[in-house]
Amino acid sequence: MKTIAYIGTSLDGFIARKEGEIDWLIQFDDQETSQSYSEFISNIDAIVIGRGTYEKVLTFPTWFYLQKVFVLSSQTKQIPDSLKEKVTVLSMQPKELLLHLSNKGYSNIYVDGGKVIQSFLKENLLDELIITRVPVLIGNGIPLFGWLDHDITFKHVHTNIFSNGLVKSHYQKKQE
Ligand SMILES: NC(=O)c1ccc[n+]([C@@H]2O[C@H](COP(=O)([O-])OP(=O)(O)OC[C@H]3O[C@@H](n4cnc5c(N)ncnc54)[C@H](OP(=O)(O)O)[C@@H]3O)[C@@H](O)[C@H]2O)c1
């Protein structure tokens, strides 16, 4: 099983403004960035997001995930009828969740949302990071990374520089 985070961050390390706005990020969406995302997502068979990301995605005009989505939440109970086949809400810790997904046959897991990524990193359960730096400082917001009680060393795999100034770097965790 492989776990991968694919996420956009401001130069100062935020994934959204304090209230969750990502206007500073989506202004850079273009054909190159969406092709890069399509290539990544085509190898994914399950998506894990936190309640924060789920609530944001629900505000978009359409549900765009093609793969099964697992929402981590201790609070969310109701899922809209139109999403009942596509979304499952679970209240689990990362290790337990990965065992659950593995038992269901999933092997390439996309992990998304700031707090969720941090909780996976705390348990050293993220194998790959694909981080796209957006050339803007937003000064404040929801951070990508947080406190860790151990170092995690990654190997740089490659970096793409998009014509609009975004820089996407792919890292794989070094085997201990
Ligand atoms: N820049 C990007 O590429 C990008 C990507 C994704 C999201 N975002 C933005 O990031 C914001 C959401 O990020 P976020 O950090 O606030 O939230 P998040 O990680 O999406 O969700 C966090 C919530 O998930 C629940 N949760 C349950 N189990 C958890 C676990 N093991 N670890 C962590 N959380 C768990 C908790 O909610 P309960 O209280 O329900 O338990 C927690 O408050 C949104 O505004 C979204 O638009 C940006």
PDB file of C-alpha atoms and ligand atoms in Angstrom:
ATOM      1  CA  MET A   1       0.000   0.000   0.000  1.00  0.00           C
ATOM      2  CA  LYS A   2       1.213   3.514  -0.836  1.00  0.00           C
ATOM      3  CA  THR A   3       0.047   6.790   0.741  1.00  0.00           C
ATOM      4  CA  ILE A   4       0.617  10.056  -1.095  1.00  0.00           C
ATOM      5  CA  ALA A   5      -0.141  13.705  -0.337  1.00  0.00           C
ATOM      6  CA  TYR A   6      -0.605  15.950  -3.394  1.00  0.00           C
ATOM      7  CA  ILE A   7      -1.140  19.515  -2.290  1.00  0.00           C
ATOM      8  CA  GLY A   8      -0.629  23.154  -3.193  1.00  0.00           C
ATOM      9  CA  THR A   9       0.951  25.548  -0.724  1.00  0.00           C
ATOM     10  CA  SER A  10       1.707  29.241  -0.619  1.00  0.00           C
ATOM     11  CA  LEU A  11       5.369  30.240  -0.424  1.00  0.00           C
ATOM     12  CA  ASP A  12       4.853  30.805   3.305  1.00  0.00           C
ATOM     13  CA  GLY A  13       3.496  27.296   3.827  1.00  0.00           C
ATOM     14  CA  PHE A  14      -0.290  27.693   3.951  1.00  0.00           C
ATOM     15  CA  ILE A  15      -2.835  25.511   2.141  1.00  0.00           C
ATOM     16  CA  ALA A  16      -5.782  27.878   2.629  1.00  0.00           C
ATOM     17  CA  ARG A  17      -6.594  31.211   4.245  1.00  0.00           C
ATOM     18  CA  LYS A  18      -7.888  31.084   7.838  1.00  0.00           C
ATOM     19  CA  GLU A  19     -11.499  30.697   6.706  1.00  0.00           C
ATOM     20  CA  GLY A  20     -10.560  28.123   4.079  1.00  0.00           C
ATOM     21  CA  GLU A  21     -10.415  30.311   0.948  1.00  0.00           C
ATOM     22  CA  ILE A  22      -8.142  29.044  -1.827  1.00  0.00           C
ATOM     23  CA  ASP A  23      -8.618  31.945  -4.302  1.00  0.00           C
ATOM     24  CA  TRP A  24      -4.820  32.572  -4.258  1.00  0.00           C
ATOM     25  CA  LEU A  25      -4.335  28.969  -5.443  1.00  0.00           C
ATOM     26  CA  ILE A  26      -7.079  28.500  -8.025  1.00  0.00           C
ATOM     27  CA  GLN A  27      -6.091  31.681  -9.870  1.00  0.00           C
ATOM     28  CA  PHE A  28      -3.129  29.587 -11.117  1.00  0.00           C
ATOM     29  CA  ASP A  29      -5.271  26.701 -12.455  1.00  0.00           C
ATOM     30  CA  ASP A  30      -4.560  26.145 -16.124  1.00  0.00           C
ATOM     31  CA  GLN A  31      -4.213  23.314 -18.629  1.00  0.00           C
ATOM     32  CA  GLU A  32      -0.719  22.342 -17.450  1.00  0.00           C
ATOM     33  CA  THR A  33      -1.683  22.128 -13.765  1.00  0.00           C
ATOM     34  CA  SER A  34      -4.905  20.250 -14.458  1.00  0.00           C
ATOM     35  CA  GLN A  35      -3.072  17.766 -16.680  1.00  0.00           C
ATOM     36  CA  SER A  36      -0.561  17.184 -13.895  1.00  0.00           C
ATOM     37  CA  TYR A  37      -3.407  16.546 -11.425  1.00  0.00           C
ATOM     38  CA  SER A  38      -5.162  14.206 -13.892  1.00  0.00           C
ATOM     39  CA  GLU A  39      -2.000  12.152 -14.316  1.00  0.00           C
ATOM     40  CA  PHE A  40      -1.578  11.881 -10.551  1.00  0.00           C
ATOM     41  CA  ILE A  41      -5.190  11.011  -9.766  1.00  0.00           C
ATOM     42  CA  SER A  42      -5.391   8.366 -12.507  1.00  0.00           C
ATOM     43  CA  ASN A  43      -3.156   6.112 -10.364  1.00  0.00           C
ATOM     44  CA  ILE A  44      -5.185   6.600  -7.163  1.00  0.00           C
ATOM     45  CA  ASP A  45      -7.839   4.167  -5.989  1.00  0.00           C
ATOM     46  CA  ALA A  46      -9.030   5.792  -2.750  1.00  0.00           C
ATOM     47  CA  ILE A  47      -9.007   9.336  -1.382  1.00  0.00           C
ATOM     48  CA  VAL A  48      -8.799  10.217   2.307  1.00  0.00           C
ATOM     49  CA  ILE A  49      -9.772  13.754   3.317  1.00  0.00           C
ATOM     50  CA  GLY A  50     -10.610  15.481   6.581  1.00  0.00           C
ATOM     51  CA  ARG A  51     -13.906  17.129   7.423  1.00  0.00           C
ATOM     52  CA  GLY A  52     -12.384  20.561   6.638  1.00  0.00           C
ATOM     53  CA  THR A  53     -11.552  19.588   3.066  1.00  0.00           C
ATOM     54  CA  TYR A  54     -14.856  17.723   2.636  1.00  0.00           C
ATOM     55  CA  GLU A  55     -16.858  20.775   3.693  1.00  0.00           C
ATOM     56  CA  LYS A  56     -14.883  22.921   1.244  1.00  0.00           C
ATOM     57  CA  VAL A  57     -15.389  20.502  -1.647  1.00  0.00           C
ATOM     58  CA  LEU A  58     -19.139  20.415  -0.911  1.00  0.00           C
ATOM     59  CA  THR A  59     -19.248  24.145  -1.764  1.00  0.00           C
ATOM     60  CA  PHE A  60     -17.941  23.474  -5.301  1.00  0.00           C
ATOM     61  CA  PRO A  61     -20.554  23.350  -8.083  1.00  0.00           C
ATOM     62  CA  THR A  62     -19.943  19.630  -8.768  1.00  0.00           C
ATOM     63  CA  TRP A  63     -18.479  16.643  -6.956  1.00  0.00           C
ATOM     64  CA  PHE A  64     -15.305  16.084  -8.986  1.00  0.00           C
ATOM     65  CA  TYR A  65     -13.708  13.027  -7.332  1.00  0.00           C
ATOM     66  CA  LEU A  66     -14.077   9.865  -9.426  1.00  0.00           C
ATOM     67  CA  GLN A  67     -12.581   7.573  -6.799  1.00  0.00           C
ATOM     68  CA  LYS A  68     -14.174   6.503  -3.543  1.00  0.00           C
ATOM     69  CA  VAL A  69     -13.681   9.184  -0.856  1.00  0.00           C
ATOM     70  CA  PHE A  70     -13.225   8.427   2.848  1.00  0.00           C
ATOM     71  CA  VAL A  71     -13.882  11.440   5.061  1.00  0.00           C
ATOM     72  CA  LEU A  72     -12.268  11.403   8.491  1.00  0.00           C
ATOM     73  CA  SER A  73     -14.593  13.033  10.986  1.00  0.00           C
ATOM     74  CA  SER A  74     -15.890  12.560  14.491  1.00  0.00           C
ATOM     75  CA  GLN A  75     -18.735  15.017  13.820  1.00  0.00           C
ATOM     76  CA  THR A  76     -20.084  14.556  10.282  1.00  0.00           C
ATOM     77  CA  LYS A  77     -23.030  12.184  10.276  1.00  0.00           C
ATOM     78  CA  GLN A  78     -25.150  13.185   7.275  1.00  0.00           C
ATOM     79  CA  ILE A  79     -24.022  12.697   3.694  1.00  0.00           C
ATOM     80  CA  PRO A  80     -26.166  14.119   0.864  1.00  0.00           C
ATOM     81  CA  ASP A  81     -28.143  11.342  -0.879  1.00  0.00           C
ATOM     82  CA  SER A  82     -26.336  12.053  -4.155  1.00  0.00           C
ATOM     83  CA  LEU A  83     -22.994  11.178  -2.518  1.00  0.00           C
ATOM     84  CA  LYS A  84     -23.970   8.082  -0.535  1.00  0.00           C
ATOM     85  CA  GLU A  85     -22.270   5.714  -3.019  1.00  0.00           C
ATOM     86  CA  LYS A  86     -19.200   7.920  -3.350  1.00  0.00           C
ATOM     87  CA  VAL A  87     -18.411   9.018   0.214  1.00  0.00           C
ATOM     88  CA  THR A  88     -17.923   7.148   3.480  1.00  0.00           C
ATOM     89  CA  VAL A  89     -17.432   8.983   6.770  1.00  0.00           C
ATOM     90  CA  LEU A  90     -15.145   7.260   9.262  1.00  0.00           C
ATOM     91  CA  SER A  91     -13.849   8.202  12.677  1.00  0.00           C
ATOM     92  CA  MET A  92     -10.504   6.428  12.790  1.00  0.00           C
ATOM     93  CA  GLN A  93      -6.865   7.079  13.463  1.00  0.00           C
ATOM     94  CA  PRO A  94      -4.513   6.835  10.450  1.00  0.00           C
ATOM     95  CA  LYS A  95      -3.110   3.364  11.189  1.00  0.00           C
ATOM     96  CA  GLU A  96      -6.541   1.838  11.740  1.00  0.00           C
ATOM     97  CA  LEU A  97      -7.844   3.551   8.603  1.00  0.00           C
ATOM     98  CA  LEU A  98      -5.020   2.198   6.428  1.00  0.00           C
ATOM     99  CA  LEU A  99      -5.663  -1.322   7.698  1.00  0.00           C
ATOM    100  CA  HIS A 100      -9.364  -0.863   6.904  1.00  0.00           C
ATOM    101  CA  LEU A 101      -8.570   0.352   3.346  1.00  0.00           C
ATOM    102  CA  SER A 102      -6.047  -2.411   2.778  1.00  0.00           C
ATOM    103  CA  ASN A 103      -8.624  -5.022   3.837  1.00  0.00           C
ATOM    104  CA  LYS A 104     -10.979  -3.513   1.262  1.00  0.00           C
ATOM    105  CA  GLY A 105      -8.329  -3.940  -1.458  1.00  0.00           C
ATOM    106  CA  TYR A 106      -7.235  -0.325  -1.887  1.00  0.00           C
ATOM    107  CA  SER A 107      -3.526   0.193  -2.518  1.00  0.00           C
ATOM    108  CA  ASN A 108      -2.826   3.755  -3.756  1.00  0.00           C
ATOM    109  CA  ILE A 109      -4.195   6.227  -1.265  1.00  0.00           C
ATOM    110  CA  TYR A 110      -4.338   9.988  -1.799  1.00  0.00           C
ATOM    111  CA  VAL A 111      -4.281  11.749   1.582  1.00  0.00           C
ATOM    112  CA  ASP A 112      -5.524  15.358   1.613  1.00  0.00           C
ATOM    113  CA  GLY A 113      -6.268  18.161   4.093  1.00  0.00           C
ATOM    114  CA  GLY A 114      -3.824  19.944   6.395  1.00  0.00           C
ATOM    115  CA  LYS A 115      -4.739  18.333   9.703  1.00  0.00           C
ATOM    116  CA  VAL A 116      -5.095  14.919   8.131  1.00  0.00           C
ATOM    117  CA  ILE A 117      -1.688  15.131   6.415  1.00  0.00           C
ATOM    118  CA  GLN A 118      -0.167  16.242   9.734  1.00  0.00           C
ATOM    119  CA  SER A 119      -1.768  13.332  11.588  1.00  0.00           C
ATOM    120  CA  PHE A 120      -0.385  10.855   9.029  1.00  0.00           C
ATOM    121  CA  LEU A 121       3.082  12.439   9.286  1.00  0.00           C
ATOM    122  CA  LYS A 122       2.973  12.253  13.096  1.00  0.00           C
ATOM    123  CA  GLU A 123       2.604   8.493  12.737  1.00  0.00           C
ATOM    124  CA  ASN A 124       5.134   8.376   9.888  1.00  0.00           C
ATOM    125  CA  LEU A 125       2.478   6.970   7.527  1.00  0.00           C
ATOM    126  CA  LEU A 126       2.989   9.090   4.402  1.00  0.00           C
ATOM    127  CA  ASP A 127       5.168   7.531   1.711  1.00  0.00           C
ATOM    128  CA  GLU A 128       5.235  10.347  -0.829  1.00  0.00           C
ATOM    129  CA  LEU A 129       4.751  14.095  -0.875  1.00  0.00           C
ATOM    130  CA  ILE A 130       3.952  15.999  -4.056  1.00  0.00           C
ATOM    131  CA  ILE A 131       3.994  19.656  -3.117  1.00  0.00           C
ATOM    132  CA  THR A 132       3.243  22.468  -5.521  1.00  0.00           C
ATOM    133  CA  ARG A 133       4.549  25.850  -4.406  1.00  0.00           C
ATOM    134  CA  VAL A 134       2.471  28.802  -5.491  1.00  0.00           C
ATOM    135  CA  PRO A 135       4.513  32.016  -5.841  1.00  0.00           C
ATOM    136  CA  VAL A 136       2.470  34.053  -3.402  1.00  0.00           C
ATOM    137  CA  LEU A 137       2.761  34.933   0.287  1.00  0.00           C
ATOM    138  CA  ILE A 138      -0.609  34.986   2.034  1.00  0.00           C
ATOM    139  CA  GLY A 139       0.720  35.855   5.485  1.00  0.00           C
ATOM    140  CA  ASN A 140      -1.664  33.735   7.537  1.00  0.00           C
ATOM    141  CA  GLY A 141      -3.859  30.687   7.128  1.00  0.00           C
ATOM    142  CA  ILE A 142      -4.122  26.921   7.574  1.00  0.00           C
ATOM    143  CA  PRO A 143      -0.601  25.452   7.666  1.00  0.00           C
ATOM    144  CA  LEU A 144       0.503  22.453   5.649  1.00  0.00           C
ATOM    145  CA  PHE A 145       2.921  21.152   8.254  1.00  0.00           C
ATOM    146  CA  GLY A 146       2.895  21.024  12.032  1.00  0.00           C
ATOM    147  CA  TRP A 147       4.715  19.722  15.033  1.00  0.00           C
ATOM    148  CA  LEU A 148       6.575  16.388  14.791  1.00  0.00           C
ATOM    149  CA  ASP A 149       8.440  14.469  17.463  1.00  0.00           C
ATOM    150  CA  HIS A 150      10.785  12.836  14.938  1.00  0.00           C
ATOM    151  CA  ASP A 151      12.520  13.752  11.688  1.00  0.00           C
ATOM    152  CA  ILE A 152      11.250  12.225   8.463  1.00  0.00           C
ATOM    153  CA  THR A 153      13.744  12.260   5.618  1.00  0.00           C
ATOM    154  CA  PHE A 154      12.589  12.245   2.020  1.00  0.00           C
ATOM    155  CA  LYS A 155      14.397  11.700  -1.253  1.00  0.00           C
ATOM    156  CA  HIS A 156      13.751  14.266  -3.971  1.00  0.00           C
ATOM    157  CA  VAL A 157      12.399  12.466  -7.052  1.00  0.00           C
ATOM    158  CA  HIS A 158      11.859  15.333  -9.464  1.00  0.00           C
ATOM    159  CA  THR A 159      10.664  18.905  -9.802  1.00  0.00           C
ATOM    160  CA  ASN A 160       8.490  20.398 -12.539  1.00  0.00           C
ATOM    161  CA  ILE A 161       8.421  24.118 -13.137  1.00  0.00           C
ATOM    162  CA  PHE A 162       5.171  25.185 -14.776  1.00  0.00           C
ATOM    163  CA  SER A 163       5.075  28.110 -17.173  1.00  0.00           C
ATOM    164  CA  ASN A 164       2.794  30.039 -14.777  1.00  0.00           C
ATOM    165  CA  GLY A 165       5.461  29.933 -12.024  1.00  0.00           C
ATOM    166  CA  LEU A 166       4.200  26.984  -9.970  1.00  0.00           C
ATOM    167  CA  VAL A 167       6.915  24.590  -8.801  1.00  0.00           C
ATOM    168  CA  LYS A 168       5.887  20.997  -8.163  1.00  0.00           C
ATOM    169  CA  SER A 169       8.317  18.774  -6.248  1.00  0.00           C
ATOM    170  CA  HIS A 170       7.899  15.068  -5.711  1.00  0.00           C
ATOM    171  CA  TYR A 171       9.484  13.420  -2.650  1.00  0.00           C
ATOM    172  CA  GLN A 172       9.600   9.790  -1.520  1.00  0.00           C
ATOM    173  CA  LYS A 173      10.220   8.806   2.061  1.00  0.00           C
ATOM    174  CA  LYS A 174      13.652   7.313   2.614  1.00  0.00           C
ATOM    175  CA  GLN A 175      13.459   3.768   3.913  1.00  0.00           C
ATOM    176  CA  GLU A 176      14.689   3.536   7.502  1.00  0.00           C
TER     177      GLU A 176
HETATM  178  N1  LIG B   1      -4.010  23.877  -0.992  1.00  0.00           N
HETATM  179  C1  LIG B   1      -4.511  22.693  -1.279  1.00  0.00           C
HETATM  180  O1  LIG B   1      -4.082  22.004  -2.213  1.00  0.00           O
HETATM  181  C2  LIG B   1      -5.593  22.151  -0.391  1.00  0.00           C
HETATM  182  C3  LIG B   1      -5.855  20.775  -0.402  1.00  0.00           C
HETATM  183  C4  LIG B   1      -6.828  20.287   0.464  1.00  0.00           C
HETATM  184  C5  LIG B   1      -7.512  21.145   1.294  1.00  0.00           C
HETATM  185  N2  LIG B   1      -7.237  22.472   1.265  1.00  0.00           N
HETATM  186  C6  LIG B   1      -7.940  23.395   2.159  1.00  0.00           C
HETATM  187  O2  LIG B   1      -7.608  23.065   3.490  1.00  0.00           O
HETATM  188  C7  LIG B   1      -8.714  23.361   4.331  1.00  0.00           C
HETATM  189  C8  LIG B   1      -8.978  22.167   5.209  1.00  0.00           C
HETATM  190  O3  LIG B   1      -7.800  21.775   5.896  1.00  0.00           O
HETATM  191  P1  LIG B   1      -7.802  21.503   7.457  1.00  0.00           P
HETATM  192  O4  LIG B   1      -6.404  21.260   7.881  1.00  0.00           O
HETATM  193  O5  LIG B   1      -8.562  22.594   8.112  1.00  0.00           O
HETATM  194  O6  LIG B   1      -8.731  20.228   7.587  1.00  0.00           O
HETATM  195  P2  LIG B   1      -8.726  18.695   7.153  1.00  0.00           P
HETATM  196  O7  LIG B   1      -7.437  18.049   7.418  1.00  0.00           O
HETATM  197  O8  LIG B   1      -9.313  18.565   5.786  1.00  0.00           O
HETATM  198  O9  LIG B   1      -9.836  18.165   8.188  1.00  0.00           O
HETATM  199  C9  LIG B   1      -9.553  18.145   9.568  1.00  0.00           C
HETATM  200  C10 LIG B   1     -10.702  17.550  10.331  1.00  0.00           C
HETATM  201  O10 LIG B   1     -10.847  16.169   9.984  1.00  0.00           O
HETATM  202  C11 LIG B   1     -11.304  15.452  11.138  1.00  0.00           C
HETATM  203  N3  LIG B   1     -10.428  14.332  11.478  1.00  0.00           N
HETATM  204  C12 LIG B   1     -10.863  13.116  11.861  1.00  0.00           C
HETATM  205  N4  LIG B   1      -9.855  12.262  12.031  1.00  0.00           N
HETATM  206  C13 LIG B   1      -8.751  12.948  11.795  1.00  0.00           C
HETATM  207  C14 LIG B   1      -7.408  12.587  11.819  1.00  0.00           C
HETATM  208  N5  LIG B   1      -6.951  11.336  12.074  1.00  0.00           N
HETATM  209  N6  LIG B   1      -6.518  13.543  11.553  1.00  0.00           N
HETATM  210  C15 LIG B   1      -6.911  14.793  11.265  1.00  0.00           C
HETATM  211  N7  LIG B   1      -8.211  15.191  11.196  1.00  0.00           N
HETATM  212  C16 LIG B   1      -9.114  14.258  11.454  1.00  0.00           C
HETATM  213  C17 LIG B   1     -11.424  16.463  12.260  1.00  0.00           C
HETATM  214  O11 LIG B   1     -12.774  16.901  12.196  1.00  0.00           O
HETATM  215  P3  LIG B   1     -13.911  16.415  13.243  1.00  0.00           P
HETATM  216  O12 LIG B   1     -14.048  17.532  14.193  1.00  0.00           O
HETATM  217  O13 LIG B   1     -15.130  16.190  12.407  1.00  0.00           O
HETATM  218  O14 LIG B   1     -13.425  15.139  13.884  1.00  0.00           O
HETATM  219  C18 LIG B   1     -10.493  17.563  11.817  1.00  0.00           C
HETATM  220  O15 LIG B   1     -10.835  18.817  12.338  1.00  0.00           O
HETATM  221  C19 LIG B   1      -9.880  23.677   3.429  1.00  0.00           C
HETATM  222  O16 LIG B   1     -10.070  25.078   3.425  1.00  0.00           O
HETATM  223  C20 LIG B   1      -9.433  23.243   2.059  1.00  0.00           C
HETATM  224  O17 LIG B   1      -9.937  24.068   1.046  1.00  0.00           O
HETATM  225  C21 LIG B   1      -6.293  22.996   0.447  1.00  0.00           C
END
